[in-house]
């Protein structure tokens, strides 16, 4: 088996309050399967499948992914996903990639994760949607079992994404319901946000709402508050995939001295007061231009503004391969930018634990596990 790729965060261990961030129990809510494949695995599987690669080694391939993703060109960025998805067309490949995905999370100190992916992109070589979901579940099961034996236990569930630009969302919603008690806990819409609103997928979203099945939608990343409105009204989303542009519904009103007052729009007030979790992904949000209105440095990210105002903020990776990141690294970047202490980091994890799509008993267990881990 290929060795795990060295991630930037493992070269120089990041700390908060003297504690290695990696050792703290963490929750990952927004993490794409096809964006979190090991470069070494893509290299190996592409070789086996005769898929031509732009580079000669696994190490160079890792760099290629990061360069393409940082190139400011959407076409170059999408090429990276074309490549990972192209090696994820067999049950064996999906099982292996899901297993390694969970291993990498466990090694990063994640104790619970929800992995999202779009089954409709994995049927090119003849897999059925059901076989694809089962193959991913098999990989998750294997890794969970191994994690128990290693003493770094992790639990992971699936979120099935349908493509916004596609026309298979009803089928994918039905698929998610079919696997409801078999590892699938949520539904998502991914793909181009602008021009493809949730209202295009009303049948799927009505079906899920009628079955009381949890939904999180990408919204407030590539489009603004109207997209978030659509996710909440048409999608009945319980969480927002990024949702960072909710900050556009806040108006900063300067008063005397350096005291800053903020006026809330009705939408922002709803999202904050109803504690709709924001699946923020700092490095990715910078890379995709989601926070361009605020600036282009991590310090410009409205993460801290939203946190200080009482929004339910969570920290996520989005695409670990393309952003060359880990959950530890994302937290480390925020700690450095905003001078957070360990209690802040604990709060982000408690927010995420409470926002998981687990039944409430399991959420309470997770909250206890995290609290105990931070206490130690
Ligand atoms: Zn995403």
mmCIF file of C-alpha atoms and ligand atoms in Angstrom:
data_model
loop_
_atom_site.group_PDB
_atom_site.id
_atom_site.type_symbol
_atom_site.label_atom_id
_atom_site.label_comp_id
_atom_site.label_asym_id
_atom_site.label_seq_id
_atom_site.Cartn_x
_atom_site.Cartn_y
_atom_site.Cartn_z
ATOM 1 C CA UNK A 1 0.000 0.000 0.000
ATOM 2 C CA UNK A 2 1.207 3.496 -0.807
ATOM 3 C CA UNK A 3 2.548 5.544 2.075
ATOM 4 C CA UNK A 4 0.499 8.532 3.135
ATOM 5 C CA UNK A 5 1.580 11.715 1.444
ATOM 6 C CA UNK A 6 3.390 14.098 3.747
ATOM 7 C CA UNK A 7 1.127 17.035 4.381
ATOM 8 C CA UNK A 8 2.534 20.499 5.090
ATOM 9 C CA UNK A 9 1.255 20.438 8.670
ATOM 10 C CA UNK A 10 3.259 17.369 9.630
ATOM 11 C CA UNK A 11 6.568 19.003 8.715
ATOM 12 C CA UNK A 12 6.364 21.553 11.503
ATOM 13 C CA UNK A 13 3.831 20.582 14.150
ATOM 14 C CA UNK A 14 1.337 23.413 14.752
ATOM 15 C CA UNK A 15 0.338 24.158 18.346
ATOM 16 C CA UNK A 16 -2.320 26.073 20.219
ATOM 17 C CA UNK A 17 -1.722 26.861 23.888
ATOM 18 C CA UNK A 18 1.275 24.500 23.868
ATOM 19 C CA UNK A 19 -0.821 21.557 22.591
ATOM 20 C CA UNK A 20 -0.275 20.034 19.141
ATOM 21 C CA UNK A 21 -3.473 20.798 17.169
ATOM 22 C CA UNK A 22 -3.199 17.416 15.492
ATOM 23 C CA UNK A 23 -3.624 15.665 18.856
ATOM 24 C CA UNK A 24 -6.918 17.443 19.611
ATOM 25 C CA UNK A 25 -10.179 15.620 18.739
ATOM 26 C CA UNK A 26 -11.744 17.283 15.703
ATOM 27 C CA UNK A 27 -14.847 17.110 13.491
ATOM 28 C CA UNK A 28 -14.798 17.470 9.698
ATOM 29 C CA UNK A 29 -18.117 18.427 8.087
ATOM 30 C CA UNK A 30 -17.149 19.570 4.599
ATOM 31 C CA UNK A 31 -14.607 17.308 2.963
ATOM 32 C CA UNK A 32 -14.906 16.099 -0.670
ATOM 33 C CA UNK A 33 -13.863 12.514 -1.442
ATOM 34 C CA UNK A 34 -12.609 13.395 -4.934
ATOM 35 C CA UNK A 35 -10.766 16.401 -3.478
ATOM 36 C CA UNK A 36 -9.043 14.410 -0.741
ATOM 37 C CA UNK A 37 -7.374 11.585 -2.659
ATOM 38 C CA UNK A 38 -3.676 11.002 -1.992
ATOM 39 C CA UNK A 39 -1.561 12.192 -4.926
ATOM 40 C CA UNK A 40 0.408 8.936 -4.689
ATOM 41 C CA UNK A 41 -2.818 6.956 -5.132
ATOM 42 C CA UNK A 42 -3.919 9.022 -8.135
ATOM 43 C CA UNK A 43 -0.459 8.439 -9.629
ATOM 44 C CA UNK A 44 -0.627 4.691 -9.091
ATOM 45 C CA UNK A 45 -4.230 4.212 -10.256
ATOM 46 C CA UNK A 46 -3.712 6.397 -13.342
ATOM 47 C CA UNK A 47 -0.680 4.268 -14.257
ATOM 48 C CA UNK A 48 -2.717 1.074 -13.945
ATOM 49 C CA UNK A 49 -5.580 2.497 -15.998
ATOM 50 C CA UNK A 50 -3.294 3.906 -18.707
ATOM 51 C CA UNK A 51 -4.417 7.477 -18.034
ATOM 52 C CA UNK A 52 -1.728 9.910 -19.155
ATOM 53 C CA UNK A 53 -0.394 12.293 -16.514
ATOM 54 C CA UNK A 54 1.193 15.731 -16.884
ATOM 55 C CA UNK A 55 4.131 14.710 -14.619
ATOM 56 C CA UNK A 56 6.555 11.838 -13.971
ATOM 57 C CA UNK A 57 6.295 11.200 -10.219
ATOM 58 C CA UNK A 58 3.777 11.141 -7.370
ATOM 59 C CA UNK A 59 5.599 14.007 -5.677
ATOM 60 C CA UNK A 60 5.383 16.178 -8.790
ATOM 61 C CA UNK A 61 1.736 15.241 -9.115
ATOM 62 C CA UNK A 62 1.036 16.611 -5.624
ATOM 63 C CA UNK A 63 2.646 19.886 -6.679
ATOM 64 C CA UNK A 64 0.736 19.900 -9.971
ATOM 65 C CA UNK A 65 -2.590 19.641 -8.110
ATOM 66 C CA UNK A 66 -1.684 22.587 -5.897
ATOM 67 C CA UNK A 67 -0.429 24.706 -8.821
ATOM 68 C CA UNK A 68 -3.477 24.053 -10.982
ATOM 69 C CA UNK A 69 -5.774 24.817 -8.072
ATOM 70 C CA UNK A 70 -3.971 28.094 -7.346
ATOM 71 C CA UNK A 71 -3.837 29.231 -10.982
ATOM 72 C CA UNK A 72 -6.895 31.517 -10.871
ATOM 73 C CA UNK A 73 -8.234 29.632 -13.880
ATOM 74 C CA UNK A 74 -11.443 27.720 -13.327
ATOM 75 C CA UNK A 75 -10.584 25.479 -16.291
ATOM 76 C CA UNK A 76 -7.241 24.500 -14.713
ATOM 77 C CA UNK A 77 -8.935 23.958 -11.364
ATOM 78 C CA UNK A 78 -11.606 21.700 -12.860
ATOM 79 C CA UNK A 79 -8.904 19.646 -14.614
ATOM 80 C CA UNK A 80 -7.705 18.491 -11.197
ATOM 81 C CA UNK A 81 -11.126 17.003 -10.415
ATOM 82 C CA UNK A 82 -11.395 15.473 -13.877
ATOM 83 C CA UNK A 83 -8.199 13.593 -13.086
ATOM 84 C CA UNK A 84 -9.167 12.373 -9.615
ATOM 85 C CA UNK A 85 -12.664 11.377 -10.756
ATOM 86 C CA UNK A 86 -11.190 9.493 -13.741
ATOM 87 C CA UNK A 87 -9.330 7.109 -11.413
ATOM 88 C CA UNK A 88 -12.420 6.602 -9.218
ATOM 89 C CA UNK A 89 -14.563 4.542 -11.608
ATOM 90 C CA UNK A 90 -14.246 1.028 -10.170
ATOM 91 C CA UNK A 91 -15.511 -0.415 -6.912
ATOM 92 C CA UNK A 92 -11.952 -1.348 -5.891
ATOM 93 C CA UNK A 93 -10.661 2.177 -6.493
ATOM 94 C CA UNK A 94 -13.559 3.759 -4.600
ATOM 95 C CA UNK A 95 -13.102 1.399 -1.666
ATOM 96 C CA UNK A 96 -9.369 2.052 -1.508
ATOM 97 C CA UNK A 97 -9.742 5.817 -1.811
ATOM 98 C CA UNK A 98 -12.479 5.945 0.846
ATOM 99 C CA UNK A 99 -10.331 3.802 3.168
ATOM 100 C CA UNK A 100 -7.269 6.014 2.717
ATOM 101 C CA UNK A 101 -9.410 9.136 3.095
ATOM 102 C CA UNK A 102 -10.602 7.962 6.511
ATOM 103 C CA UNK A 103 -7.064 6.864 7.503
ATOM 104 C CA UNK A 104 -5.755 10.333 6.693
ATOM 105 C CA UNK A 105 -8.502 11.961 8.762
ATOM 106 C CA UNK A 106 -7.784 9.664 11.718
ATOM 107 C CA UNK A 107 -4.062 10.472 11.482
ATOM 108 C CA UNK A 108 -4.984 14.148 11.617
ATOM 109 C CA UNK A 109 -6.927 13.669 14.857
ATOM 110 C CA UNK A 110 -10.404 13.772 13.328
ATOM 111 C CA UNK A 111 -12.787 11.667 15.433
ATOM 112 C CA UNK A 112 -15.895 12.174 13.323
ATOM 113 C CA UNK A 113 -16.262 13.147 9.671
ATOM 114 C CA UNK A 114 -18.892 13.490 6.983
ATOM 115 C CA UNK A 115 -17.454 12.825 3.524
ATOM 116 C CA UNK A 116 -19.304 14.135 0.489
ATOM 117 C CA UNK A 117 -19.101 13.040 -3.113
ATOM 118 C CA UNK A 118 -21.281 12.812 -6.217
ATOM 119 C CA UNK A 119 -22.109 9.191 -7.139
ATOM 120 C CA UNK A 120 -23.339 10.234 -10.608
ATOM 121 C CA UNK A 121 -19.719 11.040 -11.541
ATOM 122 C CA UNK A 122 -18.553 7.491 -10.854
ATOM 123 C CA UNK A 123 -20.609 5.374 -13.257
ATOM 124 C CA UNK A 124 -18.538 5.858 -16.456
ATOM 125 C CA UNK A 125 -17.101 2.344 -16.329
ATOM 126 C CA UNK A 126 -20.431 0.679 -15.655
ATOM 127 C CA UNK A 127 -20.812 0.890 -11.872
ATOM 128 C CA UNK A 128 -24.387 1.381 -10.712
ATOM 129 C CA UNK A 129 -25.102 4.228 -8.303
ATOM 130 C CA UNK A 130 -25.859 1.666 -5.578
ATOM 131 C CA UNK A 131 -22.596 -0.220 -6.179
ATOM 132 C CA UNK A 132 -20.641 3.018 -6.004
ATOM 133 C CA UNK A 133 -22.172 4.016 -2.658
ATOM 134 C CA UNK A 134 -21.587 0.519 -1.303
ATOM 135 C CA UNK A 135 -17.956 0.558 -2.481
ATOM 136 C CA UNK A 136 -17.304 3.817 -0.621
ATOM 137 C CA UNK A 137 -19.074 2.438 2.449
ATOM 138 C CA UNK A 138 -16.876 -0.681 2.366
ATOM 139 C CA UNK A 139 -13.758 1.498 2.452
ATOM 140 C CA UNK A 140 -15.124 3.546 5.333
ATOM 141 C CA UNK A 141 -16.028 0.382 7.272
ATOM 142 C CA UNK A 142 -12.541 -1.092 6.780
ATOM 143 C CA UNK A 143 -10.826 2.083 7.956
ATOM 144 C CA UNK A 144 -13.117 2.488 10.958
ATOM 145 C CA UNK A 145 -12.380 -1.059 12.049
ATOM 146 C CA UNK A 146 -8.621 -0.539 11.647
ATOM 147 C CA UNK A 147 -8.853 2.737 13.582
ATOM 148 C CA UNK A 148 -10.380 0.951 16.572
ATOM 149 C CA UNK A 149 -7.463 -1.499 16.574
ATOM 150 C CA UNK A 150 -4.918 1.333 16.357
ATOM 151 C CA UNK A 151 -6.396 3.289 19.275
ATOM 152 C CA UNK A 152 -7.263 6.331 17.112
ATOM 153 C CA UNK A 153 -10.960 5.626 16.641
ATOM 154 C CA UNK A 154 -12.872 7.512 13.997
ATOM 155 C CA UNK A 155 -16.430 7.379 12.650
ATOM 156 C CA UNK A 156 -17.355 8.650 9.193
ATOM 157 C CA UNK A 157 -20.675 8.950 7.368
ATOM 158 C CA UNK A 158 -21.490 9.852 3.794
ATOM 159 C CA UNK A 159 -23.235 12.878 2.322
ATOM 160 C CA UNK A 160 -24.372 12.297 -1.261
ATOM 161 C CA UNK A 161 -24.005 15.292 -3.559
ATOM 162 C CA UNK A 162 -26.046 15.800 -6.720
ATOM 163 C CA UNK A 163 -24.684 18.112 -9.406
ATOM 164 C CA UNK A 164 -26.501 21.429 -9.670
ATOM 165 C CA UNK A 165 -25.974 21.585 -13.440
ATOM 166 C CA UNK A 166 -27.178 17.998 -13.866
ATOM 167 C CA UNK A 167 -30.653 16.464 -13.916
ATOM 168 C CA UNK A 168 -30.185 13.471 -11.620
ATOM 169 C CA UNK A 169 -30.867 15.084 -8.253
ATOM 170 C CA UNK A 170 -34.144 13.211 -7.691
ATOM 171 C CA UNK A 171 -32.373 9.902 -8.309
ATOM 172 C CA UNK A 172 -29.554 10.878 -5.942
ATOM 173 C CA UNK A 173 -32.035 11.983 -3.274
ATOM 174 C CA UNK A 174 -33.761 8.587 -3.593
ATOM 175 C CA UNK A 175 -30.348 6.885 -3.393
ATOM 176 C CA UNK A 176 -29.525 8.773 -0.190
ATOM 177 C CA UNK A 177 -32.842 7.638 1.320
ATOM 178 C CA UNK A 178 -32.160 4.031 0.271
ATOM 179 C CA UNK A 179 -28.871 4.130 2.188
ATOM 180 C CA UNK A 180 -30.310 6.098 5.086
ATOM 181 C CA UNK A 181 -29.460 3.575 7.782
ATOM 182 C CA UNK A 182 -26.460 2.197 5.891
ATOM 183 C CA UNK A 183 -24.012 5.076 6.270
ATOM 184 C CA UNK A 184 -25.576 7.984 4.366
ATOM 185 C CA UNK A 185 -26.672 10.838 6.626
ATOM 186 C CA UNK A 186 -27.142 13.812 4.318
ATOM 187 C CA UNK A 187 -27.709 15.294 0.880
ATOM 188 C CA UNK A 188 -25.870 18.156 -0.857
ATOM 189 C CA UNK A 189 -25.927 20.075 -4.114
ATOM 190 C CA UNK A 190 -22.467 20.720 -5.585
ATOM 191 C CA UNK A 191 -21.256 22.275 -8.834
ATOM 192 C CA UNK A 192 -21.765 25.769 -10.272
ATOM 193 C CA UNK A 193 -23.753 27.781 -7.748
ATOM 194 C CA UNK A 194 -24.385 30.819 -9.905
ATOM 195 C CA UNK A 195 -27.238 30.200 -12.359
ATOM 196 C CA UNK A 196 -28.195 26.805 -10.930
ATOM 197 C CA UNK A 197 -30.329 27.581 -7.872
ATOM 198 C CA UNK A 198 -31.821 24.927 -5.576
ATOM 199 C CA UNK A 199 -35.260 25.696 -7.073
ATOM 200 C CA UNK A 200 -34.089 23.737 -10.172
ATOM 201 C CA UNK A 201 -34.044 20.672 -7.905
ATOM 202 C CA UNK A 202 -37.380 21.201 -6.200
ATOM 203 C CA UNK A 203 -38.579 17.592 -6.695
ATOM 204 C CA UNK A 204 -35.484 16.181 -4.996
ATOM 205 C CA UNK A 205 -35.551 18.703 -2.166
ATOM 206 C CA UNK A 206 -39.301 18.204 -1.579
ATOM 207 C CA UNK A 207 -38.796 14.450 -1.467
ATOM 208 C CA UNK A 208 -36.056 14.794 1.160
ATOM 209 C CA UNK A 209 -38.028 17.301 3.216
ATOM 210 C CA UNK A 210 -41.042 14.979 3.171
ATOM 211 C CA UNK A 211 -38.851 12.174 4.502
ATOM 212 C CA UNK A 212 -37.203 14.457 7.090
ATOM 213 C CA UNK A 213 -33.751 13.778 5.682
ATOM 214 C CA UNK A 214 -30.947 16.255 6.484
ATOM 215 C CA UNK A 215 -29.693 18.588 3.788
ATOM 216 C CA UNK A 216 -26.621 20.829 3.586
ATOM 217 C CA UNK A 217 -26.149 22.842 0.415
ATOM 218 C CA UNK A 218 -23.197 24.638 -1.125
ATOM 219 C CA UNK A 219 -24.319 28.271 -0.944
ATOM 220 C CA UNK A 220 -22.720 31.635 -0.314
ATOM 221 C CA UNK A 221 -19.436 30.548 -1.922
ATOM 222 C CA UNK A 222 -19.615 31.411 -5.640
ATOM 223 C CA UNK A 223 -22.797 33.468 -5.199
ATOM 224 C CA UNK A 224 -24.117 35.851 -2.568
ATOM 225 C CA UNK A 225 -27.004 36.126 -0.097
ATOM 226 C CA UNK A 226 -29.703 35.257 -2.679
ATOM 227 C CA UNK A 227 -28.130 31.843 -3.085
ATOM 228 C CA UNK A 228 -28.181 31.347 0.681
ATOM 229 C CA UNK A 229 -31.838 32.398 0.700
ATOM 230 C CA UNK A 230 -32.543 29.708 -1.927
ATOM 231 C CA UNK A 231 -30.682 27.066 0.079
ATOM 232 C CA UNK A 232 -32.758 27.838 3.172
ATOM 233 C CA UNK A 233 -36.139 28.346 1.486
ATOM 234 C CA UNK A 234 -36.090 25.816 -1.369
ATOM 235 C CA UNK A 235 -33.502 23.459 0.091
ATOM 236 C CA UNK A 236 -34.528 23.668 3.748
ATOM 237 C CA UNK A 237 -30.789 23.332 4.376
ATOM 238 C CA UNK A 238 -29.761 22.733 7.980
ATOM 239 C CA UNK A 239 -26.177 23.807 7.224
ATOM 240 C CA UNK A 240 -24.521 25.939 4.559
ATOM 241 C CA UNK A 241 -21.620 24.671 2.440
ATOM 242 C CA UNK A 242 -19.265 27.547 3.212
ATOM 243 C CA UNK A 243 -22.026 30.176 3.521
ATOM 244 C CA UNK A 244 -19.226 32.698 3.953
ATOM 245 C CA UNK A 245 -20.982 35.334 1.865
ATOM 246 C CA UNK A 246 -23.669 35.636 4.548
ATOM 247 C CA UNK A 247 -21.296 38.390 5.701
ATOM 248 C CA UNK A 248 -22.558 40.427 2.724
ATOM 249 C CA UNK A 249 -25.850 40.731 4.612
ATOM 250 C CA UNK A 250 -24.060 42.538 7.453
ATOM 251 C CA UNK A 251 -23.472 46.233 7.376
ATOM 252 C CA UNK A 252 -20.630 47.597 9.463
ATOM 253 C CA UNK A 253 -21.542 50.949 10.932
ATOM 254 C CA UNK A 254 -18.643 52.825 12.506
ATOM 255 C CA UNK A 255 -19.399 54.688 15.718
ATOM 256 C CA UNK A 256 -17.270 56.684 18.197
ATOM 257 C CA UNK A 257 -13.688 55.649 18.679
ATOM 258 C CA UNK A 258 -12.798 52.222 17.361
ATOM 259 C CA UNK A 259 -16.077 50.650 18.421
ATOM 260 C CA UNK A 260 -17.733 49.045 15.413
ATOM 261 C CA UNK A 261 -21.424 48.268 15.271
ATOM 262 C CA UNK A 262 -22.922 45.839 12.833
ATOM 263 C CA UNK A 263 -26.383 46.031 11.350
ATOM 264 C CA UNK A 264 -27.905 42.631 10.507
ATOM 265 C CA UNK A 265 -30.029 41.910 7.464
ATOM 266 C CA UNK A 266 -32.984 39.576 8.133
ATOM 267 C CA UNK A 267 -31.193 36.691 6.429
ATOM 268 C CA UNK A 268 -28.002 37.085 8.456
ATOM 269 C CA UNK A 269 -30.062 37.402 11.623
ATOM 270 C CA UNK A 270 -31.905 34.184 10.816
ATOM 271 C CA UNK A 271 -28.695 32.250 10.081
ATOM 272 C CA UNK A 272 -27.099 33.456 13.311
ATOM 273 C CA UNK A 273 -30.113 33.163 15.608
ATOM 274 C CA UNK A 274 -31.206 29.765 14.290
ATOM 275 C CA UNK A 275 -27.567 28.581 14.569
ATOM 276 C CA UNK A 276 -27.353 27.401 10.975
ATOM 277 C CA UNK A 277 -23.798 26.041 10.838
ATOM 278 C CA UNK A 278 -21.401 27.661 8.371
ATOM 279 C CA UNK A 279 -19.013 25.103 6.857
ATOM 280 C CA UNK A 280 -16.167 27.597 6.404
ATOM 281 C CA UNK A 281 -12.995 26.435 4.646
ATOM 282 C CA UNK A 282 -10.368 29.196 4.952
ATOM 283 C CA UNK A 283 -7.756 28.094 2.381
ATOM 284 C CA UNK A 284 -10.347 27.027 -0.156
ATOM 285 C CA UNK A 285 -12.386 30.211 0.346
ATOM 286 C CA UNK A 286 -9.254 32.226 -0.471
ATOM 287 C CA UNK A 287 -8.451 30.100 -3.509
ATOM 288 C CA UNK A 288 -11.921 30.223 -5.065
ATOM 289 C CA UNK A 289 -12.323 33.963 -4.549
ATOM 290 C CA UNK A 290 -15.311 33.439 -2.229
ATOM 291 C CA UNK A 291 -13.960 36.116 0.107
ATOM 292 C CA UNK A 292 -12.623 38.442 -2.603
ATOM 293 C CA UNK A 293 -14.916 41.228 -1.336
ATOM 294 C CA UNK A 294 -12.914 41.280 1.911
ATOM 295 C CA UNK A 295 -9.389 40.742 0.596
ATOM 296 C CA UNK A 296 -6.940 38.055 -0.440
ATOM 297 C CA UNK A 297 -5.169 37.175 2.792
ATOM 298 C CA UNK A 298 -6.258 34.764 5.489
ATOM 299 C CA UNK A 299 -6.474 37.760 7.880
ATOM 300 C CA UNK A 300 -9.135 39.230 5.570
ATOM 301 C CA UNK A 301 -11.417 36.186 5.929
ATOM 302 C CA UNK A 302 -14.700 37.180 7.643
ATOM 303 C CA UNK A 303 -14.347 34.037 9.801
ATOM 304 C CA UNK A 304 -13.461 36.091 12.862
ATOM 305 C CA UNK A 305 -16.181 38.694 12.274
ATOM 306 C CA UNK A 306 -18.771 35.912 12.010
ATOM 307 C CA UNK A 307 -17.391 34.170 15.106
ATOM 308 C CA UNK A 308 -17.370 37.359 17.186
ATOM 309 C CA UNK A 309 -20.952 38.072 16.135
ATOM 310 C CA UNK A 310 -22.084 34.664 17.401
ATOM 311 C CA UNK A 311 -22.542 32.720 14.158
ATOM 312 C CA UNK A 312 -22.134 28.946 14.359
ATOM 313 C CA UNK A 313 -18.748 28.795 12.600
ATOM 314 C CA UNK A 314 -17.004 25.513 11.823
ATOM 315 C CA UNK A 315 -13.580 24.867 10.274
ATOM 316 C CA UNK A 316 -13.259 22.622 7.229
ATOM 317 C CA UNK A 317 -10.839 21.601 4.504
ATOM 318 C CA UNK A 318 -13.120 21.293 1.420
ATOM 319 C CA UNK A 319 -10.445 19.747 -0.850
ATOM 320 C CA UNK A 320 -7.346 18.604 1.007
ATOM 321 C CA UNK A 321 -5.440 17.560 -2.109
ATOM 322 C CA UNK A 322 -5.999 20.752 -4.126
ATOM 323 C CA UNK A 323 -5.547 23.066 -1.135
ATOM 324 C CA UNK A 324 -2.598 20.978 0.174
ATOM 325 C CA UNK A 325 -4.143 21.130 3.591
ATOM 326 C CA UNK A 326 -5.449 19.234 6.582
ATOM 327 C CA UNK A 327 -7.957 20.191 9.264
ATOM 328 C CA UNK A 328 -4.986 20.780 11.590
ATOM 329 C CA UNK A 329 -3.474 23.205 9.108
ATOM 330 C CA UNK A 330 -6.740 25.101 8.595
ATOM 331 C CA UNK A 331 -7.080 25.567 12.346
ATOM 332 C CA UNK A 332 -3.410 26.560 12.603
ATOM 333 C CA UNK A 333 -3.863 29.245 9.943
ATOM 334 C CA UNK A 334 -6.833 30.703 11.858
ATOM 335 C CA UNK A 335 -4.993 30.553 15.198
ATOM 336 C CA UNK A 336 -2.112 32.468 13.658
ATOM 337 C CA UNK A 337 -4.281 35.018 11.832
ATOM 338 C CA UNK A 338 -6.695 35.793 14.668
ATOM 339 C CA UNK A 339 -4.691 34.880 17.761
ATOM 340 C CA UNK A 340 -7.187 32.240 18.883
ATOM 341 C CA UNK A 341 -6.573 30.210 22.032
ATOM 342 C CA UNK A 342 -7.464 26.617 22.782
ATOM 343 C CA UNK A 343 -10.947 27.574 24.063
ATOM 344 C CA UNK A 344 -11.744 29.135 20.681
ATOM 345 C CA UNK A 345 -10.593 25.985 18.905
ATOM 346 C CA UNK A 346 -12.726 23.914 21.300
ATOM 347 C CA UNK A 347 -15.731 26.098 20.459
ATOM 348 C CA UNK A 348 -15.278 25.478 16.710
ATOM 349 C CA UNK A 349 -15.226 21.730 17.352
ATOM 350 C CA UNK A 350 -18.290 21.853 19.617
ATOM 351 C CA UNK A 351 -20.122 23.868 16.950
ATOM 352 C CA UNK A 352 -19.255 21.221 14.373
ATOM 353 C CA UNK A 353 -20.208 18.328 16.655
ATOM 354 C CA UNK A 354 -23.610 19.884 17.350
ATOM 355 C CA UNK A 355 -24.161 20.447 13.615
ATOM 356 C CA UNK A 356 -23.388 16.886 12.494
ATOM 357 C CA UNK A 357 -26.214 14.876 10.974
ATOM 358 C CA UNK A 358 -25.957 12.276 13.763
ATOM 359 C CA UNK A 359 -28.872 11.447 16.063
ATOM 360 C CA UNK A 360 -28.813 13.585 19.185
ATOM 361 C CA UNK A 361 -27.584 10.769 21.473
ATOM 362 C CA UNK A 362 -24.509 10.305 19.293
ATOM 363 C CA UNK A 363 -23.971 14.052 19.054
ATOM 364 C CA UNK A 364 -23.914 14.221 22.849
ATOM 365 C CA UNK A 365 -21.371 11.391 22.986
ATOM 366 C CA UNK A 366 -19.247 13.226 20.437
ATOM 367 C CA UNK A 367 -19.434 16.438 22.443
ATOM 368 C CA UNK A 368 -18.301 14.543 25.564
ATOM 369 C CA UNK A 369 -15.451 12.927 23.644
ATOM 370 C CA UNK A 370 -14.251 16.309 22.371
ATOM 371 C CA UNK A 371 -14.595 18.039 25.728
ATOM 372 C CA UNK A 372 -12.623 15.245 27.442
ATOM 373 C CA UNK A 373 -9.947 15.353 24.737
ATOM 374 C CA UNK A 374 -9.458 19.092 25.147
ATOM 375 C CA UNK A 375 -9.410 18.784 28.951
ATOM 376 C CA UNK A 376 -6.520 16.347 28.731
HETATM 377 ZN ZN1 LIG B 1 -17.293 22.002 -1.199
#
